[in-house]
Coordinates of C-alpha atoms in Angstrom, one line a residue:
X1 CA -6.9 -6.5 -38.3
X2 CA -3.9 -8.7 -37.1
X3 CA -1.9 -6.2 -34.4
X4 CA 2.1 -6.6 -34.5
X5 CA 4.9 -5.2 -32.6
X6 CA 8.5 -4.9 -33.3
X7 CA 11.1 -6.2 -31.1
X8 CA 15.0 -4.5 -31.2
X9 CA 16.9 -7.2 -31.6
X10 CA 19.5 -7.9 -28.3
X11 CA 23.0 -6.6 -29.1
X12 CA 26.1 -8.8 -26.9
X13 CA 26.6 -5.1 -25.4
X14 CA 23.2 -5.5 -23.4
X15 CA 24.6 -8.3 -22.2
X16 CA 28.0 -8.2 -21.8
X17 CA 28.2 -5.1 -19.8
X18 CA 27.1 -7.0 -16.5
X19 CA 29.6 -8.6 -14.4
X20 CA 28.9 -10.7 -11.6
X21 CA 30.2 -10.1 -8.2
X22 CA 30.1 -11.8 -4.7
X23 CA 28.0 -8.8 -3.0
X24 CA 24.5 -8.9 -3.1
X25 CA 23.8 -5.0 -2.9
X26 CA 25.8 -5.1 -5.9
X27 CA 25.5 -8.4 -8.1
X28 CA 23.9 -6.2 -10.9
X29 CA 26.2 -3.6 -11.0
X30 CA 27.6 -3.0 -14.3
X31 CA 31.0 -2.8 -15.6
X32 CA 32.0 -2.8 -19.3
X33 CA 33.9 -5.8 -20.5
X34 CA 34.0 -5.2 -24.1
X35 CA 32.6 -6.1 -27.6
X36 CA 31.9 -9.2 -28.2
X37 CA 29.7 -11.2 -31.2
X38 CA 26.5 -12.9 -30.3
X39 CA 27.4 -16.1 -31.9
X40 CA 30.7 -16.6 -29.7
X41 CA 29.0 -15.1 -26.6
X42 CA 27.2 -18.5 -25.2
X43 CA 30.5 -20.6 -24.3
X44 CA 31.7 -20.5 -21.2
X45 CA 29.6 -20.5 -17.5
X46 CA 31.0 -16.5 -17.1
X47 CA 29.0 -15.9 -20.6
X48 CA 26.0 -17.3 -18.6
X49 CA 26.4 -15.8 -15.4
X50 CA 26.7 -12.0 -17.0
X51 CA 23.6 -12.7 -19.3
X52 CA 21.4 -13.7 -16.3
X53 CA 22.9 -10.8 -14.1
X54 CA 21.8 -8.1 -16.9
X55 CA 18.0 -9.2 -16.1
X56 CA 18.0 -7.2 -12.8
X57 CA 19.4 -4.2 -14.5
X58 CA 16.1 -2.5 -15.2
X59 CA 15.0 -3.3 -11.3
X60 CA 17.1 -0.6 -10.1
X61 CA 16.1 1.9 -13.1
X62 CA 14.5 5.7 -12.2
X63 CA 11.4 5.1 -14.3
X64 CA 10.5 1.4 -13.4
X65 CA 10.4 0.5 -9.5
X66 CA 11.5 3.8 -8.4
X67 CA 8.6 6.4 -10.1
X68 CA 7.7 5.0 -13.5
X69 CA 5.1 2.4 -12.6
X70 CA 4.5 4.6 -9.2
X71 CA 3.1 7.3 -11.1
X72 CA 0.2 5.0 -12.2
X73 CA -0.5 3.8 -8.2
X74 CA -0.4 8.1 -7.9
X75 CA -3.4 8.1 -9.5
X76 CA -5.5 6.5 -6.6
X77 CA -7.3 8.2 -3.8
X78 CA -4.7 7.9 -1.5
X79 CA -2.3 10.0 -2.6
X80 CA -1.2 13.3 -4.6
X81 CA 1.5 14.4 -7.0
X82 CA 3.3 16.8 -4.4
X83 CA 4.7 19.2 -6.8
X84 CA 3.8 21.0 -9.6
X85 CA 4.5 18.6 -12.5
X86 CA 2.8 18.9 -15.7
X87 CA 3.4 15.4 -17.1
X88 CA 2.8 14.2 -13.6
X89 CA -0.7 16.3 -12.8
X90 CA -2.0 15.1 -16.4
X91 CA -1.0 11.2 -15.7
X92 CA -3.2 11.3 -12.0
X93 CA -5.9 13.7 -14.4
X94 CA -6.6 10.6 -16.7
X95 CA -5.6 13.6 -19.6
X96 CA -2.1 11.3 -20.3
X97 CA -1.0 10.6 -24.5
X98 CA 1.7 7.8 -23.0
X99 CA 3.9 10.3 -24.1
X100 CA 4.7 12.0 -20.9
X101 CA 8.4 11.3 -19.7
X102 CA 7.8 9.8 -16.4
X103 CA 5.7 6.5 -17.9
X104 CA 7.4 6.1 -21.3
X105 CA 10.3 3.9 -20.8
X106 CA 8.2 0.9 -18.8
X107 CA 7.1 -0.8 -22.1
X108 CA 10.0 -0.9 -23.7
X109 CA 12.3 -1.8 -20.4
X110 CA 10.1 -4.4 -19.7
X111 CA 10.4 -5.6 -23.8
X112 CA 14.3 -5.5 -23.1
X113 CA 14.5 -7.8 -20.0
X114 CA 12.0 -10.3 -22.0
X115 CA 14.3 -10.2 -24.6
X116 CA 17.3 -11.7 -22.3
X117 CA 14.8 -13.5 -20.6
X118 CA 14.4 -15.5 -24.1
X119 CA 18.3 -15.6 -25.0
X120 CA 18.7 -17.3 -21.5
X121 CA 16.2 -19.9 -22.4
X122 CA 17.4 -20.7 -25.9
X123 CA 21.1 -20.9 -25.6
X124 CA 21.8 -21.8 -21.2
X125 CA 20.5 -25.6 -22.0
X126 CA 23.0 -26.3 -24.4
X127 CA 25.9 -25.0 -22.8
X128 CA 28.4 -27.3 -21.0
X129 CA 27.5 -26.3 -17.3
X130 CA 26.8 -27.0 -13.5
X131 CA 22.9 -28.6 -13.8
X132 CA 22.7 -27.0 -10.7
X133 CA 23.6 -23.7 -11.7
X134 CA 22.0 -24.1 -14.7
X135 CA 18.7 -25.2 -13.5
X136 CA 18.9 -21.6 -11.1
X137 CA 19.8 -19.9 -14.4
X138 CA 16.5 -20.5 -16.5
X139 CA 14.5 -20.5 -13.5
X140 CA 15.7 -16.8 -12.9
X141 CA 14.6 -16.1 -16.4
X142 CA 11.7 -17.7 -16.7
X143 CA 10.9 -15.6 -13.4
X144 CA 12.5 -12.4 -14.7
X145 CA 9.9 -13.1 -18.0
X146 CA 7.1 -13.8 -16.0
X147 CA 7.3 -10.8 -13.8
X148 CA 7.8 -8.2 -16.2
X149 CA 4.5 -9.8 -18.5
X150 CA 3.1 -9.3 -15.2
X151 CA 3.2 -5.3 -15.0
X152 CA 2.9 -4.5 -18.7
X153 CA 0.0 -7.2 -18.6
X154 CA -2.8 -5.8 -16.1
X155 CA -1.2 -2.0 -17.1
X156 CA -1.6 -2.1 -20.6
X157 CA -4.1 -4.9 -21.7
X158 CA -7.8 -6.3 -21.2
X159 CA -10.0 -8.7 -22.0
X160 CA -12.1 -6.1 -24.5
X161 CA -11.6 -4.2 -27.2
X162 CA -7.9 -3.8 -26.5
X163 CA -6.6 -7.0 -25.6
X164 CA -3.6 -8.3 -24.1
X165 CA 0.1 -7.8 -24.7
X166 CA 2.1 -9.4 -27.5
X167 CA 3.5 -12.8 -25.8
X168 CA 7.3 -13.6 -27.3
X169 CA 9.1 -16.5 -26.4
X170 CA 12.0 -19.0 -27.4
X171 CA 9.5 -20.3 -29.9
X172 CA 8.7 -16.8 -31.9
X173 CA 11.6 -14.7 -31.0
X174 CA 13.2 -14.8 -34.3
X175 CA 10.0 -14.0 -36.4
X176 CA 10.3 -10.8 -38.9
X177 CA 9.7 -7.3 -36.9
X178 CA 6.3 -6.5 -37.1
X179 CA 4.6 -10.3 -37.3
X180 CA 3.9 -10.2 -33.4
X181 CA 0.5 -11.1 -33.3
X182 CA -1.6 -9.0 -30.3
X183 CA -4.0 -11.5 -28.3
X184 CA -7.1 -11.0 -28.1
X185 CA -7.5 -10.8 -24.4
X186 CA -5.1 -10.2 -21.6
X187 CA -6.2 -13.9 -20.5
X188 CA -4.0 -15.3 -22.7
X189 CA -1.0 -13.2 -20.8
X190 CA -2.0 -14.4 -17.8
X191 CA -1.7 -18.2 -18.8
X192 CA 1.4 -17.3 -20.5
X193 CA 2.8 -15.3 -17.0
X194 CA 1.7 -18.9 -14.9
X195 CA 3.0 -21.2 -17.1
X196 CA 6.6 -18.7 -16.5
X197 CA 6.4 -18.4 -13.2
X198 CA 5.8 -22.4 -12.5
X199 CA 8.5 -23.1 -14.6
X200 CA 10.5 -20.9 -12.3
X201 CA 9.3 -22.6 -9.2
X202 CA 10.0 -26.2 -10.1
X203 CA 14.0 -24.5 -11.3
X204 CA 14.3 -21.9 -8.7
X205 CA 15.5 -22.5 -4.5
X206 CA 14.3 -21.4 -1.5
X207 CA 15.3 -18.3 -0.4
X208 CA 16.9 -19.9 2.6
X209 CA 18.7 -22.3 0.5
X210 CA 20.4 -19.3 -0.7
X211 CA 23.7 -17.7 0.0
X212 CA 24.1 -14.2 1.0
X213 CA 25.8 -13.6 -2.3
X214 CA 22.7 -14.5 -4.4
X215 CA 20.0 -12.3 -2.1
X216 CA 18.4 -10.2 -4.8
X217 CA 18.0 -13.0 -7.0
X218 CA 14.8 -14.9 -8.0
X219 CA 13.7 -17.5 -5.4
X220 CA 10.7 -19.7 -5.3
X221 CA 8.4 -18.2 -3.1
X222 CA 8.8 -15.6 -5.3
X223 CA 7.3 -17.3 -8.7
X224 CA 4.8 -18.8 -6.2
X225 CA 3.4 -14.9 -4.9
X226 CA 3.5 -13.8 -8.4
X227 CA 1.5 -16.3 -9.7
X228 CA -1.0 -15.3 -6.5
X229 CA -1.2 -11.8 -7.8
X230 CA -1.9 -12.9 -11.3
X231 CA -4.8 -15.2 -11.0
X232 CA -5.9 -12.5 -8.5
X233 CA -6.0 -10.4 -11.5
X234 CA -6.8 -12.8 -13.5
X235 CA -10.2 -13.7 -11.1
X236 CA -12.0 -9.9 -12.6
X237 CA -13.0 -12.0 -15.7
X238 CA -12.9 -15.5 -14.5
X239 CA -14.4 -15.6 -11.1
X240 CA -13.0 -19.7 -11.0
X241 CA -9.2 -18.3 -10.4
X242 CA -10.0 -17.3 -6.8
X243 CA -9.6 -20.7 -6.1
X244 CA -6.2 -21.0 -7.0
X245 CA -5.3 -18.1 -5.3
X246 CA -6.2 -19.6 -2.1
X247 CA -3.6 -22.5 -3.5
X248 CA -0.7 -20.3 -4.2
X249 CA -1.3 -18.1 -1.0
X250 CA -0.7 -21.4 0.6
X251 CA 2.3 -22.7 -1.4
X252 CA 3.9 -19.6 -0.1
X253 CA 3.2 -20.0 3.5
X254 CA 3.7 -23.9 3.5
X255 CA 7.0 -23.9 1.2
X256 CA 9.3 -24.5 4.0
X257 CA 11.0 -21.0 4.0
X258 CA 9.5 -20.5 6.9
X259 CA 7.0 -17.4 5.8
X260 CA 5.8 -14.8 8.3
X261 CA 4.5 -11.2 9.4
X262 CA 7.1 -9.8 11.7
X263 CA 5.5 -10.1 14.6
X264 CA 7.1 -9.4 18.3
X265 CA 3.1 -8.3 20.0
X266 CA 5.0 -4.7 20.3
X267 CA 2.5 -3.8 16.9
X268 CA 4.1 0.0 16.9
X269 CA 7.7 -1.5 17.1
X270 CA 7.4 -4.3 14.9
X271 CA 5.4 -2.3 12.2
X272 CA 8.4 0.3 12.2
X273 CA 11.0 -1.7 11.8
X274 CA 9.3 -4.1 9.2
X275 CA 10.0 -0.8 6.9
X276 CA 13.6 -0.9 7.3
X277 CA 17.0 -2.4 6.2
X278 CA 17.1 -4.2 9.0
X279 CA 14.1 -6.6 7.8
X280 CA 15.5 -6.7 4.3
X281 CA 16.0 -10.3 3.9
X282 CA 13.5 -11.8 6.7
X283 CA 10.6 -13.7 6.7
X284 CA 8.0 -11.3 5.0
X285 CA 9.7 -9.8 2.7
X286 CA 9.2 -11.4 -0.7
X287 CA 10.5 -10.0 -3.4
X288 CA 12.0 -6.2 -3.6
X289 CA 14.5 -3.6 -5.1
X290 CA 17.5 -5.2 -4.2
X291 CA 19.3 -1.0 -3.0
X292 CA 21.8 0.4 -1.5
X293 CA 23.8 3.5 -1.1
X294 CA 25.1 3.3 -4.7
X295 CA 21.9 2.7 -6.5
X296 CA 18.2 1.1 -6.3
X297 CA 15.1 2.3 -6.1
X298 CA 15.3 5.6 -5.2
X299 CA 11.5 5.8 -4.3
X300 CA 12.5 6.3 -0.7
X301 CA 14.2 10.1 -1.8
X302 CA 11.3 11.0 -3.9
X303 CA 8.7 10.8 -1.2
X304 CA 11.5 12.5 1.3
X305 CA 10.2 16.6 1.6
X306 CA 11.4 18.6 -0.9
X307 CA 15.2 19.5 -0.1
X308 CA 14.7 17.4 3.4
X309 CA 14.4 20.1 5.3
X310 CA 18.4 21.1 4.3
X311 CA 19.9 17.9 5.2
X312 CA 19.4 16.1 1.8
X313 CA 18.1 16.2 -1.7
X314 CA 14.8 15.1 -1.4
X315 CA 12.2 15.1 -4.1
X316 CA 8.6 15.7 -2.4
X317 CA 6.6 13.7 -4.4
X318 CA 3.9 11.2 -3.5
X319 CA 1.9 13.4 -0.6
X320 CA -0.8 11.4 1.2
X321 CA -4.7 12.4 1.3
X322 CA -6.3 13.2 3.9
X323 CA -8.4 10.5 3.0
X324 CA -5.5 8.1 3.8
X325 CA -4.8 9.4 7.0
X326 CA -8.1 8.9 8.2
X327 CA -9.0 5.5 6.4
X328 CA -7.0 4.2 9.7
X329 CA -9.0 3.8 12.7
X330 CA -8.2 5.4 15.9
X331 CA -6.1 2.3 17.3
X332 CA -4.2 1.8 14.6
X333 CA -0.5 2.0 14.9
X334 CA 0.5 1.5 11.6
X335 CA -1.1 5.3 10.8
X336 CA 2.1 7.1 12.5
X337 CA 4.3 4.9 10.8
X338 CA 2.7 4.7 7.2
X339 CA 2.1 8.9 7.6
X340 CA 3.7 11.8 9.2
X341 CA 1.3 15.1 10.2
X342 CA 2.5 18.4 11.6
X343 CA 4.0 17.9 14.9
X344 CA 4.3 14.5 15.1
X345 CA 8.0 13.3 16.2
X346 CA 10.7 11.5 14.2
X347 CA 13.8 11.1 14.3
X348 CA 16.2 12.6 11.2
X349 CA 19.8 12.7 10.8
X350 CA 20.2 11.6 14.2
X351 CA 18.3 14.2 15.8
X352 CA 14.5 14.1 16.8
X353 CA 12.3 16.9 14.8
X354 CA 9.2 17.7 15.1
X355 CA 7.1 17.3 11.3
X356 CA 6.6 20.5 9.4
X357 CA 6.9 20.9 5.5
X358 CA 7.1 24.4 3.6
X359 CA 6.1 22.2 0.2
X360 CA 4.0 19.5 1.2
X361 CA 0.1 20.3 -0.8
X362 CA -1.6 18.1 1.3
X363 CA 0.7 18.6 4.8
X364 CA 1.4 15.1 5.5
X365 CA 4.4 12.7 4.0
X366 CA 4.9 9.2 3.5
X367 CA 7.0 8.3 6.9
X368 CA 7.2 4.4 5.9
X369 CA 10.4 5.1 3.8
X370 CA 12.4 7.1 6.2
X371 CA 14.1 5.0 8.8
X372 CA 17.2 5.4 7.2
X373 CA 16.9 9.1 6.9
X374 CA 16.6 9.1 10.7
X375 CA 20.5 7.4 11.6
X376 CA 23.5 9.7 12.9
X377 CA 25.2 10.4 9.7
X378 CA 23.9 8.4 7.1
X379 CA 25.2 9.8 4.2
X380 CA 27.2 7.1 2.2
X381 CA 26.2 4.5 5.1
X382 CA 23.0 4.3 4.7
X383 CA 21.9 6.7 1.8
X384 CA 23.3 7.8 -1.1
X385 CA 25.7 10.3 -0.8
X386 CA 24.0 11.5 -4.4
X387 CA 20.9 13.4 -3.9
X388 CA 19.7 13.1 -7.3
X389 CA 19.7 9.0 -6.9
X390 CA 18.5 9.2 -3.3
X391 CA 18.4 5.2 -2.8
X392 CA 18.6 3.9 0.6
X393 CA 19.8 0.6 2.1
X394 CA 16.2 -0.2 2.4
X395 CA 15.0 -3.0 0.1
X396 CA 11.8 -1.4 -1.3
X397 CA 9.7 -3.9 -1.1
X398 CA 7.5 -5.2 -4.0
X399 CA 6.1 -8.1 -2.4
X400 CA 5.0 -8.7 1.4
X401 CA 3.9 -11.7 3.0
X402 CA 0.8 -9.5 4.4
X403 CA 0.1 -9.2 0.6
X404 CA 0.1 -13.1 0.6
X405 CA -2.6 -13.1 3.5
X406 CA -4.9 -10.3 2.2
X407 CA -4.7 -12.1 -1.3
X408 CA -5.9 -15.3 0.3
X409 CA -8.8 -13.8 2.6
X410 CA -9.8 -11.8 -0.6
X411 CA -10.4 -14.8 -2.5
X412 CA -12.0 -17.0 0.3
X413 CA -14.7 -14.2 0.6
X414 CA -15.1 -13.7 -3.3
X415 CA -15.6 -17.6 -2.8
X416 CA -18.4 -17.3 -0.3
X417 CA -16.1 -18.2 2.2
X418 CA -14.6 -17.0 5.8
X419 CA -11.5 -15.4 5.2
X420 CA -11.0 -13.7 8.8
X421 CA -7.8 -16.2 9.9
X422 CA -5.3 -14.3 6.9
X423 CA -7.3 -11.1 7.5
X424 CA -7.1 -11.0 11.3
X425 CA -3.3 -12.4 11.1
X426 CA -2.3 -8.9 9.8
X427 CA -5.1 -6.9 12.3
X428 CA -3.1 -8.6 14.9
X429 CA 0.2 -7.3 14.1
X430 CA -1.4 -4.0 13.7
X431 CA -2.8 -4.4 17.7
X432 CA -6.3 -4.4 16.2
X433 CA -9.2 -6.2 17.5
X434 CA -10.1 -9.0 15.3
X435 CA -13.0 -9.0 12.9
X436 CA -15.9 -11.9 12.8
X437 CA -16.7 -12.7 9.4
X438 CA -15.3 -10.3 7.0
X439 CA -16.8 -8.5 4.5
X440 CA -15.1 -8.0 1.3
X441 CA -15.4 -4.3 2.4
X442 CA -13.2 -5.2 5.5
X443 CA -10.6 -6.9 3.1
X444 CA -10.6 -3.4 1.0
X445 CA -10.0 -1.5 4.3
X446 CA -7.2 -3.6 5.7
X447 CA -5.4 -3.5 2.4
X448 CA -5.3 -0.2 1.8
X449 CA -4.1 0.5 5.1
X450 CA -1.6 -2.2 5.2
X451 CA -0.1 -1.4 1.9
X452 CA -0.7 2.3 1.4
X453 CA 2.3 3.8 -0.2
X454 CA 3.6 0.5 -1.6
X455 CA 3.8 -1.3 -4.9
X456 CA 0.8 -2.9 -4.2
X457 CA -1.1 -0.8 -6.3
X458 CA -4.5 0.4 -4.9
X459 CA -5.3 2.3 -8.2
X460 CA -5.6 -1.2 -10.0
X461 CA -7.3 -2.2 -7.1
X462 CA -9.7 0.0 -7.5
X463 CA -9.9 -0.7 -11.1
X464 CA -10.3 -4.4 -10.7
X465 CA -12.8 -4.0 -7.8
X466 CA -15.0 -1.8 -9.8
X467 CA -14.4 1.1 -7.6
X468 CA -12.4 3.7 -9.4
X469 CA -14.9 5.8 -11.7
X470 CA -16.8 6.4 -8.1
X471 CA -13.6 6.9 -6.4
X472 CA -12.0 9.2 -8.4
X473 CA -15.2 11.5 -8.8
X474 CA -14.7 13.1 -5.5
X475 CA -12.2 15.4 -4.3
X476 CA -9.0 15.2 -1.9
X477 CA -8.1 16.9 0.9
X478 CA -5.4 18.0 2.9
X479 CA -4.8 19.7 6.5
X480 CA -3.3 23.8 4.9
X481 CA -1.7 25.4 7.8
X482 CA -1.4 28.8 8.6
X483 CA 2.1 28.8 9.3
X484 CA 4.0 26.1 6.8
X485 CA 7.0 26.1 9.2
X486 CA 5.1 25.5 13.0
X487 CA 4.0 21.9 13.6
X488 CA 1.8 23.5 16.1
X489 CA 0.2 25.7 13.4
X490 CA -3.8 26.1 13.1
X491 CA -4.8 24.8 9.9
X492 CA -7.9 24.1 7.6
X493 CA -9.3 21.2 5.8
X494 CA -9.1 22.2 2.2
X495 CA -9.2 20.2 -1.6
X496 CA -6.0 19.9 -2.7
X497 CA -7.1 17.5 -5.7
X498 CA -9.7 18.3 -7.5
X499 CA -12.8 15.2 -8.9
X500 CA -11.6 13.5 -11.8
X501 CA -13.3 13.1 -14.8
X502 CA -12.6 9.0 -14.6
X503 CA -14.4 7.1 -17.3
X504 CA -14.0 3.3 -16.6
X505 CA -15.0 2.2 -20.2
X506 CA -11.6 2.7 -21.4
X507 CA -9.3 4.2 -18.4
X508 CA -9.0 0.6 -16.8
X509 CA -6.1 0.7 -19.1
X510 CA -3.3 3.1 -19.7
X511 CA -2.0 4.6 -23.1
X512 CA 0.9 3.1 -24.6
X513 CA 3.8 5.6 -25.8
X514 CA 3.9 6.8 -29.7
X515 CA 7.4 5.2 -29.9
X516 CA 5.6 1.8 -29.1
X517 CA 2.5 2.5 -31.8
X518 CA 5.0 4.0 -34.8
X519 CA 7.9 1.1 -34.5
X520 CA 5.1 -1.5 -34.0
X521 CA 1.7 -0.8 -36.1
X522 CA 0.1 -2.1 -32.7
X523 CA -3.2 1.2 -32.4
X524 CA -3.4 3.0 -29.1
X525 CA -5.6 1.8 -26.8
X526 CA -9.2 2.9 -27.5
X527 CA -10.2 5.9 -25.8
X528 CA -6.7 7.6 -25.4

């Protein structure tokens, strides 16, 4: 049976509403400018400028790179819900319909900005503009298109009895709602998502060709990660694309941006501050939530304990395992940094506390996101003064150069070959010892530990790796103290997750919403 999906059509106000400004913390702010037909919308370079500015709008959304996708990488070993959530407990209990309000929008977000994505491409080549700035223009949405096939690809599609994700492009956008023909593997997306984000490399700059103004915006070494990650993905069927993640790994380091770790050999130092505003824009980060103090992702504020301790409106969600915590070795400074246990020190509103939490269910938090909870006065300066959108200055970031080298020393060793230099590159900055000839189980422990708590996404890692129905079978702890408000409290290791019925014949996928299935006549995924 052929499998279609309908498509709302783009209206000018999608577009329109975006208006482009010389800040970068702000380029995709919107501002309404009125009603205007699409037929007499592609004129002038402003008409261009607004449509490609209203492709970043769904970055900053609650549900995309804030929670939404986040409550998928919840589901791994290394973290827990936090709070009491029933949408949220049944989403990390595999018991999920793709109803529940956290995980709902993605598909449809993601459907919107592929929609613009296509407008861009079929009317910006006509129009009587720049080259230059027209070139940047459709390499941003070729990007924009790429990336967003990218997460609804390896979330919602395989290369089974579900298949990929319908592709639409310049070529089939117009066809009748409901003619979308489903592919029969999520290959297919993934040749569609390189082709994209090639395009978008040969249109797109350097980052450091860029202007302050345009930081936020697509870049090259961007398209070039991306396309890393998706033959990366790509490699759990065809075991031939580790190969050209090794040559994308290395487009990004040799592109002339000058790629690489923060690295000062002061390994507690430089890991803290990579996790700050302060490394927004510098050589390891790749591509992020461009934030601020009036909106971005707010992911920062939901892993912040619950009320923050009566200083600000955090959410308490996202609690790391005990499992996480001791995944680290010993040595390893990036465990104070990446976690926070009772009684360790940090500073918070300009004042040093010692780490207690009346709400946490595993008594640890996520400490990577709070430098810039820890300034003198940082509401409105450096957070926003709105505790239900608690966004930070802090770029989250998306992409990280480490990712780059753990990609690369992943798919030497799937190759048969050494992949300790990338690996040992990031141990370094850590002040780890090296390792002599790496194990694929070395690469799984350096990148959970480099990227726990990121976008990274160590539930499809564990999906991909084979790992997850084993994984997911056993428990998770947590230290329970005997007095929630001491740091120097007694306390007992307990389960505070129980095993998980995970069953990897059709949970390597998640559900799509009903909304999708009724306007589309695309089935559910089999299983859910």
């Amino acid at each position: 049976m052929i499998k279609h999906i309908k498509l709302k059509a783009i209206t000018l106000s999608t577009i329109s509403v975006f208006m482009f400004t010389s800040c970068s913390d702000d380029f995709t702010e919107v501002e309404p400018k009125g009603s205007v037909s699409y037929e007499n919308f592609w004129n002038t370079e402003d008409d261009a400028k607004l449509a490609v500015n209203s492709l970043y709008n769904e970055m900053k959304a609650s549900e995309m790179f804030s929670r939404g996708f986040f409550w998928y990488i919840n589901a791994s070993d290394d973290m827990i819900t936090g709070r009491i959530k029933a949408d949220a407990d049944n989403i990390k209990n595999f018991v999920c319909t793709g109803d529940e309000g956290y995980t709902k929008y993605m598909y449809e977000a993601a459907f919107k900005v592929i929609r613009r994505a296509n407008d861009i491409l079929k009317n910006v080549p006509e129009m009587n503009i720049d080259e230059n700035l027209k070139n940047r223009m459709l390499g941003e949405a070729y990007f924009m298109r790429g990336f967003h096939y990218f997460w609804l690809a390896h979330t919602y599609g395989d290369d089974g009895q579900n298949g990929g994700i319908p592709i639409v492009t310049v070529d089939n956008m117009e066809a009748p709602a409901g003619s979308y023909e489903r592919p029969s593997s999520v290959e297919e997306n993934y040749e569609q998502i390189v082709q994209d984000l090639n395009a978008a490399a040969e249109l797109l700059p350097l980052f450091t060709e860029m202007s302050g103004a345009d930081y936020g915006r697509a870049h090259k070494d961007a398209a070039y990660a991306y396309i890393a990650k998706t033959y990366l993905y790509w490699a759990q069927y065809d075991s031939s694309k580790y190969a050209e993640v090794v040559t994308y790994c290395d487009r990004v380091t040799n592109s002339g941006s000058g790629r690489a770790l923060i690295d000062t050999d002061t390994p507690e130092e430089d890991f803290r501050l990579l996790h700050s505003h302060l490394n927004n824009w510098t050589s390891e980060y790749i591509w992020s939530v461009n934030s601020g103090v009036n909106g971005g992702s707010i992911l920062p504020g939901v892993m912040l304990e619950n009320k923050g301790w009566s200083s600000y409106n955090g959410w308490g969600y996202y609690q790391p395992t005990l499992e996480l915590y001791e995944a680290f070795e010993e040595e390893d400074v990036r465990r104070e940094v990446t976690i926070l246990k009772y009684g360790d020190e940090f500073p918070y509103f300009g004042q040093t506390r010692a780490y207690y939490s009346e709400n946490s269910l595993s008594g640890f938090q996520f400490n990577k996101y709070m430098y810039e909870f820890g300034l003198e006065s940082p509401i409105g300066t450096y957070i926003n003064s709105n505790g239900d959108d608690p966004s930070t200055i802090y770029n989250v970031p998306l992409m990280r150069y480490a990712e780059i080298l753990l990609m690369k020393a992943e798919a030497l060793i799937m190759q048969g070959q050494n992949g300790d230099a990338s690996l040992n590159l990031v141990r370094d900055r850590a002040g780890l010892a090296p390792v002599s000839g790496a194990t694929l189980e070395d690469l799984k422990h350096e990148r959970r530990v480099e990227l726990a708590g990121e976008f990274a996404n160590r539930h499809f890692d564990l999906i991909r790796w084979g790992d997850a129905e084993e994984t997911y079978s056993k428990a998770l702890h947590g230290r329970i103290y005997t007095d929630r408000t001491d740091p120097t409290s007694d306390y007992t290791v307990e389960e505070v997750w129980g095993a998980r019925d995970f069953d990897s014949s059709f949970m390597h996928v998640w559900p799509l919403p009903t909304t999708v299935i009724e306007s589309s006549g695309i089935p559910q995924n089999q299983g859910w």
